CSV table of C-alpha atoms in Angstrom, one decimal:
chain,number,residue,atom,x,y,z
I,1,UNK,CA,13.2,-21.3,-3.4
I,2,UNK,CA,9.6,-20.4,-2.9
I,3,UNK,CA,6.9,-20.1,-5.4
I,4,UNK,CA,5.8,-17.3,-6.9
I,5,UNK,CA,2.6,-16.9,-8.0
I,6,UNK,CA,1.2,-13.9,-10.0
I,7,UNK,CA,-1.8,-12.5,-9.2
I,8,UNK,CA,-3.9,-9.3,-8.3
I,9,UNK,CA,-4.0,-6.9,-5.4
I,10,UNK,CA,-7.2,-4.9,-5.2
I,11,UNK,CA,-7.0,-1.8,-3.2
I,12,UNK,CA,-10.8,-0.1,-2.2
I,13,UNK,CA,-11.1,3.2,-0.4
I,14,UNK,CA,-14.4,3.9,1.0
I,15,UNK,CA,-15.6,5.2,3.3
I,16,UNK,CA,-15.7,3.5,6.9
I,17,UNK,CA,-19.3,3.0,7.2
I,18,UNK,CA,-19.4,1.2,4.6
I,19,UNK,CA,-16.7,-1.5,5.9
I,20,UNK,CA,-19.1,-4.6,6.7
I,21,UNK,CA,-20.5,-4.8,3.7
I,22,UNK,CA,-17.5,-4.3,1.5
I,23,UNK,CA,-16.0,-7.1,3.3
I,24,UNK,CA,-18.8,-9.5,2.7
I,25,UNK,CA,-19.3,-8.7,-0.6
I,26,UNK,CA,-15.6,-9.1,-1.8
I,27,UNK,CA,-15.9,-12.4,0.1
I,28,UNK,CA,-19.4,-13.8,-2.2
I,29,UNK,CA,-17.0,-12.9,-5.1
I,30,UNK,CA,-14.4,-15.2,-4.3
I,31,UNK,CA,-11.7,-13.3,-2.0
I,32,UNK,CA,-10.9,-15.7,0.3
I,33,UNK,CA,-9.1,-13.1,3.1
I,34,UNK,CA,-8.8,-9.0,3.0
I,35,UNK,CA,-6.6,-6.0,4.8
I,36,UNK,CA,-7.5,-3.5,6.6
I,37,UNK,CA,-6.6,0.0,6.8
I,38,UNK,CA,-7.6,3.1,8.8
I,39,UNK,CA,-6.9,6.2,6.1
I,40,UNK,CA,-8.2,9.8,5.6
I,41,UNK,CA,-8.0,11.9,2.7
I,42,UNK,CA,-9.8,13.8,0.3
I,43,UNK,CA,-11.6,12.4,-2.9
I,44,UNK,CA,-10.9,13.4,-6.8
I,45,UNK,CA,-14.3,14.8,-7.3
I,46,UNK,CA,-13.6,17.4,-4.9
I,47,UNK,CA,-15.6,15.4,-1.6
I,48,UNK,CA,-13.9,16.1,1.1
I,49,UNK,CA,-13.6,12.1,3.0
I,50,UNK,CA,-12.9,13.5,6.5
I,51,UNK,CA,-11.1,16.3,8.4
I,52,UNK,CA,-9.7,13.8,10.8
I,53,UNK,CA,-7.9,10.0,10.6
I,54,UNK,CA,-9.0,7.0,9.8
I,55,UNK,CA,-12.1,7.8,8.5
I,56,UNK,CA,-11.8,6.1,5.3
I,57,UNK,CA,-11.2,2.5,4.9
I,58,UNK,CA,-8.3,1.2,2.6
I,59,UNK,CA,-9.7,-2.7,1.5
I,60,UNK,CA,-7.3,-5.0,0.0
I,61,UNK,CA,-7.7,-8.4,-1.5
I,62,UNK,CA,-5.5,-10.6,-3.3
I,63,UNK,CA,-6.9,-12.7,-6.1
I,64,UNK,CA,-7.0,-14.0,-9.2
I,65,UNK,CA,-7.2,-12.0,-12.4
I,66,UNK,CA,-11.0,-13.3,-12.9
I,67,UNK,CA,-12.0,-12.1,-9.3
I,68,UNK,CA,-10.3,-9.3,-9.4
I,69,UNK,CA,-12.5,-8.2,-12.5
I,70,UNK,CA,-15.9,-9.1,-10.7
I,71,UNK,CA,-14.6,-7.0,-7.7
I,72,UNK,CA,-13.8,-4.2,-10.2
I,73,UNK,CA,-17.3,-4.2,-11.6
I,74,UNK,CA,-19.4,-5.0,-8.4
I,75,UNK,CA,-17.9,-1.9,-7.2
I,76,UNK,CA,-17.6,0.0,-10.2
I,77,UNK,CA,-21.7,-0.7,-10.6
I,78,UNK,CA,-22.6,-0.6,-6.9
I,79,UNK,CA,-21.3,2.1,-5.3
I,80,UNK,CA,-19.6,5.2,-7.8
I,81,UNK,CA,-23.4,6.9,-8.6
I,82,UNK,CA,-23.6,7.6,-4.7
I,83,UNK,CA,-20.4,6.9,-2.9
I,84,UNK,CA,-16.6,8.8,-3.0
I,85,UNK,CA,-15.3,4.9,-3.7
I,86,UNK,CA,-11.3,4.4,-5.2
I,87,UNK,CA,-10.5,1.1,-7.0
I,88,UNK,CA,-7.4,-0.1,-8.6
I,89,UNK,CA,-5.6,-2.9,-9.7
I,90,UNK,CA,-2.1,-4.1,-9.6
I,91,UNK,CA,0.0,-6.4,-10.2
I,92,UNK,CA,1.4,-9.0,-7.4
I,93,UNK,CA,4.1,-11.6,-7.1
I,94,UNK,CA,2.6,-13.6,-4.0
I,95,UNK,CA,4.3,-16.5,-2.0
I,96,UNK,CA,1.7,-19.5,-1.5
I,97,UNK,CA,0.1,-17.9,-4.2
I,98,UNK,CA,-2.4,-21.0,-4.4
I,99,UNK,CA,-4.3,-20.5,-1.4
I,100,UNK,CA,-5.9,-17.4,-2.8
I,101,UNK,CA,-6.8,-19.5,-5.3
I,102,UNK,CA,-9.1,-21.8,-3.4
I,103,UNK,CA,-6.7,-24.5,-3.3
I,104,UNK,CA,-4.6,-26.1,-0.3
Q,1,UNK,CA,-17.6,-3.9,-17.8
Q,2,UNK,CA,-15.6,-1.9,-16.3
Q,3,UNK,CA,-13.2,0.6,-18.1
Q,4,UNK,CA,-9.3,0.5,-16.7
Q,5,UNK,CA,-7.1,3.2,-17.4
Q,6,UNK,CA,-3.7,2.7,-16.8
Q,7,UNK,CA,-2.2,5.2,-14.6
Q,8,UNK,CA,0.5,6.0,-11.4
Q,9,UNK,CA,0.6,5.6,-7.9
Q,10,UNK,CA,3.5,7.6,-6.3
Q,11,UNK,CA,3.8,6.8,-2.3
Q,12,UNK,CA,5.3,9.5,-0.6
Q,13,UNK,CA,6.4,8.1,2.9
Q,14,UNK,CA,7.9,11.4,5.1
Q,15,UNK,CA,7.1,13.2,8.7
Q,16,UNK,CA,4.1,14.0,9.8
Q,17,UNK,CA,4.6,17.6,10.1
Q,18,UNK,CA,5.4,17.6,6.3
Q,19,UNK,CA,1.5,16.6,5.6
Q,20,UNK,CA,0.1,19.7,4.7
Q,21,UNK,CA,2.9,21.4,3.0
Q,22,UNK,CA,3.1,18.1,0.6
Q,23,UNK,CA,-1.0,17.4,0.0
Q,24,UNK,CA,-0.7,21.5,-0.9
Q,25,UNK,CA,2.2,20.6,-3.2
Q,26,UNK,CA,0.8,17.5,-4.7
Q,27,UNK,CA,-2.6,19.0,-5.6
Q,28,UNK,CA,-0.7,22.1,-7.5
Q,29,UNK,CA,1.2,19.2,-9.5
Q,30,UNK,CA,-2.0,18.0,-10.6
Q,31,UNK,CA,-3.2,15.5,-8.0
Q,32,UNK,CA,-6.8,15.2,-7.9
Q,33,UNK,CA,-6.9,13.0,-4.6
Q,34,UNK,CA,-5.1,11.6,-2.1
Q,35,UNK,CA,-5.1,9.2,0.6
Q,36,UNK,CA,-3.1,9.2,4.0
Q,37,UNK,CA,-2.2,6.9,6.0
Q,38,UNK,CA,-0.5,7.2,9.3
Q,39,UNK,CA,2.9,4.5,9.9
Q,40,UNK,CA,6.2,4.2,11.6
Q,41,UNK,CA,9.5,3.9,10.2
Q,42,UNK,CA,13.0,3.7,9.8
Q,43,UNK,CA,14.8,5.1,7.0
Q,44,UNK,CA,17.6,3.9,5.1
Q,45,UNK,CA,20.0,6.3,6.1
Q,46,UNK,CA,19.6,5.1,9.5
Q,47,UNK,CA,17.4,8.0,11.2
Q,48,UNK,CA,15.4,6.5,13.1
Q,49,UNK,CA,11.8,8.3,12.3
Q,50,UNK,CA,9.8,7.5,15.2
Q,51,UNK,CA,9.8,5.1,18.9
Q,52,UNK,CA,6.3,5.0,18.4
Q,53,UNK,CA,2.9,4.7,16.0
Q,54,UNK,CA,1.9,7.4,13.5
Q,55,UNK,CA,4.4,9.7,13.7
Q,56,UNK,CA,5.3,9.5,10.1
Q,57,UNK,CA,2.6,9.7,7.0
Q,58,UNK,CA,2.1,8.1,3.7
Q,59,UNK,CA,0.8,9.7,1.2
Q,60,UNK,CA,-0.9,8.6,-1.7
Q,61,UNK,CA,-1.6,10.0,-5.0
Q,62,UNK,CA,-3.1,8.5,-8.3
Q,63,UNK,CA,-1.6,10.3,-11.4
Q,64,UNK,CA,-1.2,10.3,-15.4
Q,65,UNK,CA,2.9,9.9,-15.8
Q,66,UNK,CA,3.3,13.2,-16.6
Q,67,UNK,CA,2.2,14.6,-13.4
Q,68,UNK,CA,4.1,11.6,-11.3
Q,69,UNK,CA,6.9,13.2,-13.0
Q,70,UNK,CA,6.6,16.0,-11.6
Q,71,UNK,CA,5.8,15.0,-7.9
Q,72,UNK,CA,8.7,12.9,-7.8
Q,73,UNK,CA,11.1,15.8,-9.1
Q,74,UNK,CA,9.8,18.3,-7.0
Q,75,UNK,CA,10.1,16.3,-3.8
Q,76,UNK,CA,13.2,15.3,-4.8
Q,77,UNK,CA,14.5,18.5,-5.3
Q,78,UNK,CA,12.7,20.0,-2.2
Q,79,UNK,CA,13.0,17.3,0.4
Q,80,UNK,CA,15.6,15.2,-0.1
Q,81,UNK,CA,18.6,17.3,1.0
Q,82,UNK,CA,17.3,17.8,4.5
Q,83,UNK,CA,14.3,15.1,5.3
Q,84,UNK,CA,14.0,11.2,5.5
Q,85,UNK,CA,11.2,11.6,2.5
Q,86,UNK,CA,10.6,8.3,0.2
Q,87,UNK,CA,9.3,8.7,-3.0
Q,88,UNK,CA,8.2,5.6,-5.3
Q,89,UNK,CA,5.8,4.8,-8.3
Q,90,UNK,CA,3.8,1.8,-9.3
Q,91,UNK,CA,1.6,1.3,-12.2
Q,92,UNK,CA,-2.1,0.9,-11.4
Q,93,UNK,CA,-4.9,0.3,-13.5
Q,94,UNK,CA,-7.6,1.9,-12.2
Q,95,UNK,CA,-11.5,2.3,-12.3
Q,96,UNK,CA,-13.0,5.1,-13.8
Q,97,UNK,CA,-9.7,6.6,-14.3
Q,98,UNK,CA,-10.7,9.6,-16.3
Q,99,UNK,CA,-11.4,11.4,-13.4
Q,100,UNK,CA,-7.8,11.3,-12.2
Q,101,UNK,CA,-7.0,13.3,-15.5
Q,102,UNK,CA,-9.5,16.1,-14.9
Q,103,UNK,CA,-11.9,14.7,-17.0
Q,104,UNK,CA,-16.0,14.1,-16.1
O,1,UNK,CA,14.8,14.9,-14.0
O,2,UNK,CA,15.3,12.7,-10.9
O,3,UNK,CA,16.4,9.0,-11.3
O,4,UNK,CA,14.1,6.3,-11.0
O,5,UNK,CA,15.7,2.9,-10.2
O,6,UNK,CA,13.5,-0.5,-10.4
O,7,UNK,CA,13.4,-2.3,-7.3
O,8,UNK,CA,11.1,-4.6,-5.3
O,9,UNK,CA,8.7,-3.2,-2.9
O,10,UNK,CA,8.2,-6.3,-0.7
O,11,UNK,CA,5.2,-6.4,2.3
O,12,UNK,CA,4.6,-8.4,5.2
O,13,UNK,CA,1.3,-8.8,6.9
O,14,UNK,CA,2.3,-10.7,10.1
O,15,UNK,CA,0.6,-11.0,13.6
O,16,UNK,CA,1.8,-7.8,16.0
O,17,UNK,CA,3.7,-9.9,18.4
O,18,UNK,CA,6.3,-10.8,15.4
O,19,UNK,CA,6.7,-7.2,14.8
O,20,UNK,CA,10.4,-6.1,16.2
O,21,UNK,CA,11.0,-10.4,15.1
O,22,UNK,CA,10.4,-9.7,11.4
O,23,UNK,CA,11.8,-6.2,11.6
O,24,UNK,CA,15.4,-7.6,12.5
O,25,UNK,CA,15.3,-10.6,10.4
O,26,UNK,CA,14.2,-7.8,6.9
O,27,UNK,CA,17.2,-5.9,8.4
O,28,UNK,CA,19.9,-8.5,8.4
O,29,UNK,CA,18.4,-9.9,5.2
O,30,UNK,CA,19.5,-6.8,3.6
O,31,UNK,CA,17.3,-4.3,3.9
O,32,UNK,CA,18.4,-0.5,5.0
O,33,UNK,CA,14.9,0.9,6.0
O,34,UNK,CA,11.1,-0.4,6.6
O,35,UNK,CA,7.6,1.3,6.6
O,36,UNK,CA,4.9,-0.2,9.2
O,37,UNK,CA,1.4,0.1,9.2
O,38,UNK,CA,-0.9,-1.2,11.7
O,39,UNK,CA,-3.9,-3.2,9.6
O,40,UNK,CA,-6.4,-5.6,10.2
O,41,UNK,CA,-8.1,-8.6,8.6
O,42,UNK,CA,-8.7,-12.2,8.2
O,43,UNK,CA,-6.4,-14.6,6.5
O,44,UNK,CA,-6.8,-16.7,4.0
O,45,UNK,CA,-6.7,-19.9,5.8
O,46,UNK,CA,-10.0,-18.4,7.7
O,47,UNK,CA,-8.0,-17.5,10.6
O,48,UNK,CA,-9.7,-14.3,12.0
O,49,UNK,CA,-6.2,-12.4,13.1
O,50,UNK,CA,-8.5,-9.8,14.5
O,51,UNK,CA,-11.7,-8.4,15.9
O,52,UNK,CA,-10.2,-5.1,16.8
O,53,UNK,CA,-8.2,-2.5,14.8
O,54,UNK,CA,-4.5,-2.2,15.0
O,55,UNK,CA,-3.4,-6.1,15.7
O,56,UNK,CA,-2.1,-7.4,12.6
O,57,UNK,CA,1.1,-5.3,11.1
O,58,UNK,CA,2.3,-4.3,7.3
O,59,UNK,CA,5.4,-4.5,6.8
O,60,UNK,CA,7.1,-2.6,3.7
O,61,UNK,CA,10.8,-3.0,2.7
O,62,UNK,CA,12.2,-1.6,-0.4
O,63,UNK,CA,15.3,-4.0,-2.0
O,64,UNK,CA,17.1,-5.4,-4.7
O,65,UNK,CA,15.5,-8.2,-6.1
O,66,UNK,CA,17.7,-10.5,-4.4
O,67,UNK,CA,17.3,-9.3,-1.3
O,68,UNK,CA,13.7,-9.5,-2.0
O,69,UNK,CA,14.7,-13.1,-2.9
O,70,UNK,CA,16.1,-13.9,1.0
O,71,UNK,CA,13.4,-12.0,2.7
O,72,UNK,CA,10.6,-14.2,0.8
O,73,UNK,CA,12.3,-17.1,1.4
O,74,UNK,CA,13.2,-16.6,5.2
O,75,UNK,CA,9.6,-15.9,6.1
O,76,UNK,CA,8.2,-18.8,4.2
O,77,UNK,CA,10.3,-21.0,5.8
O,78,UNK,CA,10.5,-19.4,9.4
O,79,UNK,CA,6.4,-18.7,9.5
O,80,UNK,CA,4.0,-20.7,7.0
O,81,UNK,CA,3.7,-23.7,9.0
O,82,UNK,CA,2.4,-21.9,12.7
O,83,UNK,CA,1.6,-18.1,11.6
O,84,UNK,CA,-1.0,-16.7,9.6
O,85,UNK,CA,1.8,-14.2,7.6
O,86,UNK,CA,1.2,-13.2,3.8
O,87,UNK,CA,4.2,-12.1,1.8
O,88,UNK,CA,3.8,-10.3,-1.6
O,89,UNK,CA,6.1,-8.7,-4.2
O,90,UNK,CA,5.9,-5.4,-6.1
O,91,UNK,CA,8.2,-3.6,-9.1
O,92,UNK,CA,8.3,-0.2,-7.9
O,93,UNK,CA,10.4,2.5,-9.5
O,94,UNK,CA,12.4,4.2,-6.5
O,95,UNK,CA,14.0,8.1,-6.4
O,96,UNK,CA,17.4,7.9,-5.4
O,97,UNK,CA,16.7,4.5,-5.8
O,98,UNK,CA,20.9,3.5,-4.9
O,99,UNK,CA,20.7,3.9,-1.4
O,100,UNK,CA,18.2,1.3,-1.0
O,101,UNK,CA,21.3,-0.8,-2.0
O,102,UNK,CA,23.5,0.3,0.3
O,103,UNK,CA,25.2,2.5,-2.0
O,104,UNK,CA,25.8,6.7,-1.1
């Protein structure tokens, strides 16, 4: 039967410019891979993200619980004075689990 | 660091042509946001939703449970006799998550 | 109030070209409907699946947990030694949640 390890799923929505340098950034943190995702929609603060698809940028990492918090507040600090930016945590049961971990 | 409220994701996967009525519906329930994504699909009652990309949408909401309540009944109650429509909810623990609640 | 049932929401990221593959093995592994989303990213391993948008795919099933069970242990054992797929598992809380197992 195959391992399960628990870990965390990160989900980012920003928007698409600033794709690049989300990426790199989750990366100095300690993600060690990332999903992509073309999305539209409109933000809670009443910012409208795009009257079109795919627009926005849906970023998701899976990682350990102490990444995940780094993430959380590079992002959290970086980016919510200026930017329409969505982050949130959950929960995942992931097969491999170690690799996201760093190890082989 | 960074505060995490504890909130809902409900994921409403239905057709395309449904995307107005429901981001209209979910935003009188007391959604603040949303996010879209176009996919493709089968559903489990065997109708086929689409040959090819995009012709379905997900839909995204963050919510407090009270108003994920709500969503799911009213889609349920509104949808499910006629349409393919999936409705599910996850716990999220998300960023700044006052603002989901109305709050500043 | 509509019925929530707990289930496991269980996604695939896989290369494109395993796409209708992975959707008939998820079918005969149980599973009565599937959500795809085209995505993009880089794997864990450092394997760059993509410089373009659209190449890798997302698979989403919604099961039983032993179904979920099978599917994780199929693709492990079909995939992890040549292909660059990620499997993950989620509790999500389903609306008409019996259908999923095959039940009216």
């Amino acid at each position: 039967m195959s391992e399960l390890l628990s870990l965390k799923l990160v989900t980012i929505i920003a928007e698409r410019v600033l794709r690049s340098r989300l990426v790199n950034e989750v990366r100095a943190l300690g993600a060690r891979g990332f999903t992509i995702t073309e999305v539209s929609g409109e933000g809670s603060r009443g910012v409208r993200a795009s009257e079109w698809e795919g627009s926005n940028i849906k970023l998701e990492v899976i990682v350990a619980g102490d990444v995940a918090q780094r993430i959380v507040d590079h992002v959290a600090a970086t980016y919510f004075a200026w930017h329409a930016v969505i982050v949130y945590v959950q929960d995942v049961d992931v097969v491999r689990g170690r690799k996201y971990l760093g190890e082989t």
